[in-house]
Amino acid sequence: MSEADIQRIFETEPVPDHILEKMEELRKKGKELPDLSLLKRPSHIQGIIEAGRINTGVLDEVAARIHAGMTTQEIDDIVVEYTHSHNAICAPYHFEGYPKSVCTSVNEEVCHGIPSRHKRLHDGDIINVDCTTIYNGYYADASRMFMIGDVSPQRKRLVEETMKCLELGIQAAQPWATVGDIGYAISKYAGSRGYTVVRELGGHGVGIGFHEDPFLSHIGKRGTGMVLVPGMVITIEPMINIGKAGVVIDPYNEWTIYTKDGKDSAQWEHTILITETGNEILTH
Ligand code: MF3
Ligand code: CO
Ligand code: CO
C-alpha cells in the first residue's frame, strides 16, 4: 500500500461519533487526547495485524535457531532472510543511520545493541532481540529475551520479572485510561521486586510510522498523560535493570545503550491495539 492509500483511509473510514463524543467530554475535563491521526481505522489495523504476524514469525525463527557460540551477526542474517522471504522489510535498516536490521542487546546492554561478526553468544548470556517489521506499508515492533544455555538464577529472575512488567503494563492499557497508568503499573511492580526502570527510552505509537506519538514512559503517575483511545496502537517495552537506573550511550557507535553501573538489564516488547473493550496484542 502506498503512503497516499494509507492516508486516504483516514477519510474513507472516519472515527465513530460515540468515540469523538467521549473524547470531547474528556478534553473539556482537561485531559490530553490524541490527534485523530493517531487513531487507526479498520483497514490500518488489518495491515498492522499482518505486519505483526510476520514479526512474530521472525522472532519464532530466531527462537528456534539461537544458540551459544553463534554471533549476533548471524541473528541479523536470520532476521533479514525470514523478513525478505515474506515480502517484508526490516525497519531498523538504515533508520536514522542505524547500520543493521535488528537490535541484539546482551547482558548489560539495555537496547540498540548492533549485530556484529565479532560478538559471540556465550553460555549464561541473556539477550534481547528487537525486531520491527514493515509489511505493505504497516509497522509492527516487538522484542523478546532469550536465555543462552545455563543462565544464573539472578538473570533468569530478571528476565521473568521483566516479562511480568510487560504483562502488567498491557493489563493497564485499557481504553480511556492514560499512558501514565501503564508506567505506574510497571514501575510499581519493578520497584517491588528490587529493580529499577530505565527512563530515557520508552514505548511509542506505531503502525503507520516507526515511532509515533505518544512517548510512553515506563515510569508514570496514575491518570496523567495522553488518554488511551480505542484505535490507538502503541508499544509497551519496559527496560528493567538489576542495579541503578542510569544508562550511557556508546561513544563510538552512538547507538548502543548500556547500564551505567555495568549490571544486567532486560526488556520485552509488544505492539498493542487499544480496543473499546480492552486491548489486543498484535505481535503474538
Ligand atoms: N525497535 C526499537 C524500539 O522498540 C527501535 C530501534 S531503532 C533502531 O522502538 F534503529 F535501533 F533500530
Ligand atoms: Co518500540
Ligand atoms: Co522494538
mmCIF file with all atom_site columns, N, CA and C and ligand atoms in Angstrom, residues 130 132 141-142 202-204 210-211 235 237 269, ligand 2:
data_model
loop_
_atom_site.group_PDB
_atom_site.id
_atom_site.type_symbol
_atom_site.label_atom_id
_atom_site.label_alt_id
_atom_site.label_comp_id
_atom_site.label_asym_id
_atom_site.label_entity_id
_atom_site.label_seq_id
_atom_site.pdbx_PDB_ins_code
_atom_site.Cartn_x
_atom_site.Cartn_y
_atom_site.Cartn_z
_atom_site.occupancy
_atom_site.B_iso_or_equiv
_atom_site.pdbx_formal_charge
_atom_site.auth_seq_id
_atom_site.auth_comp_id
_atom_site.auth_asym_id
_atom_site.auth_atom_id
_atom_site.pdbx_PDB_model_num
ATOM   1  N  N  . ASP A 1 130 ? 15.280 -7.385 19.217 1.00 0.00 ? 130 ASP A N  1
ATOM   2  C  CA . ASP A 1 130 ? 14.206 -6.409 18.971 1.00 0.00 ? 130 ASP A CA 1
ATOM   3  C  C  . ASP A 1 130 ? 14.057 -6.204 17.471 1.00 0.00 ? 130 ASP A C  1
ATOM   4  N  N  . THR A 1 132 ? 11.584 -4.936 14.207 1.00 0.00 ? 132 THR A N  1
ATOM   5  C  CA . THR A 1 132 ? 10.451 -4.149 13.707 1.00 0.00 ? 132 THR A CA 1
ATOM   6  C  C  . THR A 1 132 ? 10.276 -4.461 12.233 1.00 0.00 ? 132 THR A C  1
ATOM   7  N  N  . ASP A 1 141 ? 6.256  -3.910 15.945 1.00 0.00 ? 141 ASP A N  1
ATOM   8  C  CA . ASP A 1 141 ? 7.511  -3.798 16.696 1.00 0.00 ? 141 ASP A CA 1
ATOM   9  C  C  . ASP A 1 141 ? 7.412  -4.676 17.945 1.00 0.00 ? 141 ASP A C  1
ATOM   10 N  N  . ALA A 1 142 ? 8.345  -5.636 18.081 1.00 0.00 ? 142 ALA A N  1
ATOM   11 C  CA . ALA A 1 142 ? 8.322  -6.493 19.275 1.00 0.00 ? 142 ALA A CA 1
ATOM   12 C  C  . ALA A 1 142 ? 9.718  -6.985 19.585 1.00 0.00 ? 142 ALA A C  1
ATOM   13 N  N  . GLY A 1 202 ? 11.457 4.760  25.883 1.00 0.00 ? 202 GLY A N  1
ATOM   14 C  CA . GLY A 1 202 ? 10.131 4.283  26.246 1.00 0.00 ? 202 GLY A CA 1
ATOM   15 C  C  . GLY A 1 202 ? 9.389  3.678  25.076 1.00 0.00 ? 202 GLY A C  1
ATOM   16 N  N  . GLY A 1 203 ? 8.138  3.359  25.335 1.00 0.00 ? 203 GLY A N  1
ATOM   17 C  CA . GLY A 1 203 ? 7.271  2.874  24.265 1.00 0.00 ? 203 GLY A CA 1
ATOM   18 C  C  . GLY A 1 203 ? 6.817  4.050  23.413 1.00 0.00 ? 203 GLY A C  1
ATOM   19 N  N  . HIS A 1 204 ? 5.982  3.736  22.423 1.00 0.00 ? 204 HIS A N  1
ATOM   20 C  CA . HIS A 1 204 ? 5.622  4.747  21.420 1.00 0.00 ? 204 HIS A CA 1
ATOM   21 C  C  . HIS A 1 204 ? 4.425  4.270  20.608 1.00 0.00 ? 204 HIS A C  1
ATOM   22 N  N  . PHE A 1 210 ? 7.344  4.361  12.361 1.00 0.00 ? 210 PHE A N  1
ATOM   23 C  CA . PHE A 1 210 ? 8.131  3.542  13.295 1.00 0.00 ? 210 PHE A CA 1
ATOM   24 C  C  . PHE A 1 210 ? 7.891  4.048  14.722 1.00 0.00 ? 210 PHE A C  1
ATOM   25 N  N  . HIS A 1 211 ? 8.132  5.344  14.922 1.00 0.00 ? 211 HIS A N  1
ATOM   26 C  CA . HIS A 1 211 ? 7.949  5.931  16.258 1.00 0.00 ? 211 HIS A CA 1
ATOM   27 C  C  . HIS A 1 211 ? 6.959  7.093  16.158 1.00 0.00 ? 211 HIS A C  1
ATOM   28 N  N  . THR A 1 235 ? 3.433  0.642  21.472 1.00 0.00 ? 235 THR A N  1
ATOM   29 C  CA . THR A 1 235 ? 4.283  -0.405 22.030 1.00 0.00 ? 235 THR A CA 1
ATOM   30 C  C  . THR A 1 235 ? 4.401  -0.169 23.526 1.00 0.00 ? 235 THR A C  1
ATOM   31 N  N  . GLU A 1 237 ? 7.350  -1.493 26.226 1.00 0.00 ? 237 GLU A N  1
ATOM   32 C  CA . GLU A 1 237 ? 8.661  -2.143 26.084 1.00 0.00 ? 237 GLU A CA 1
ATOM   33 C  C  . GLU A 1 237 ? 9.585  -1.815 27.253 1.00 0.00 ? 237 GLU A C  1
ATOM   34 N  N  . GLU A 1 269 ? 8.974  -6.512 24.564 1.00 0.00 ? 269 GLU A N  1
ATOM   35 C  CA . GLU A 1 269 ? 8.140  -5.511 23.871 1.00 0.00 ? 269 GLU A CA 1
ATOM   36 C  C  . GLU A 1 269 ? 7.027  -6.182 23.072 1.00 0.00 ? 269 GLU A C  1
HETATM 37 CO CO . CO  B 2 .   ? 9.456  0.004  20.076 1.00 0.00 ? 2   CO  B CO 1
#
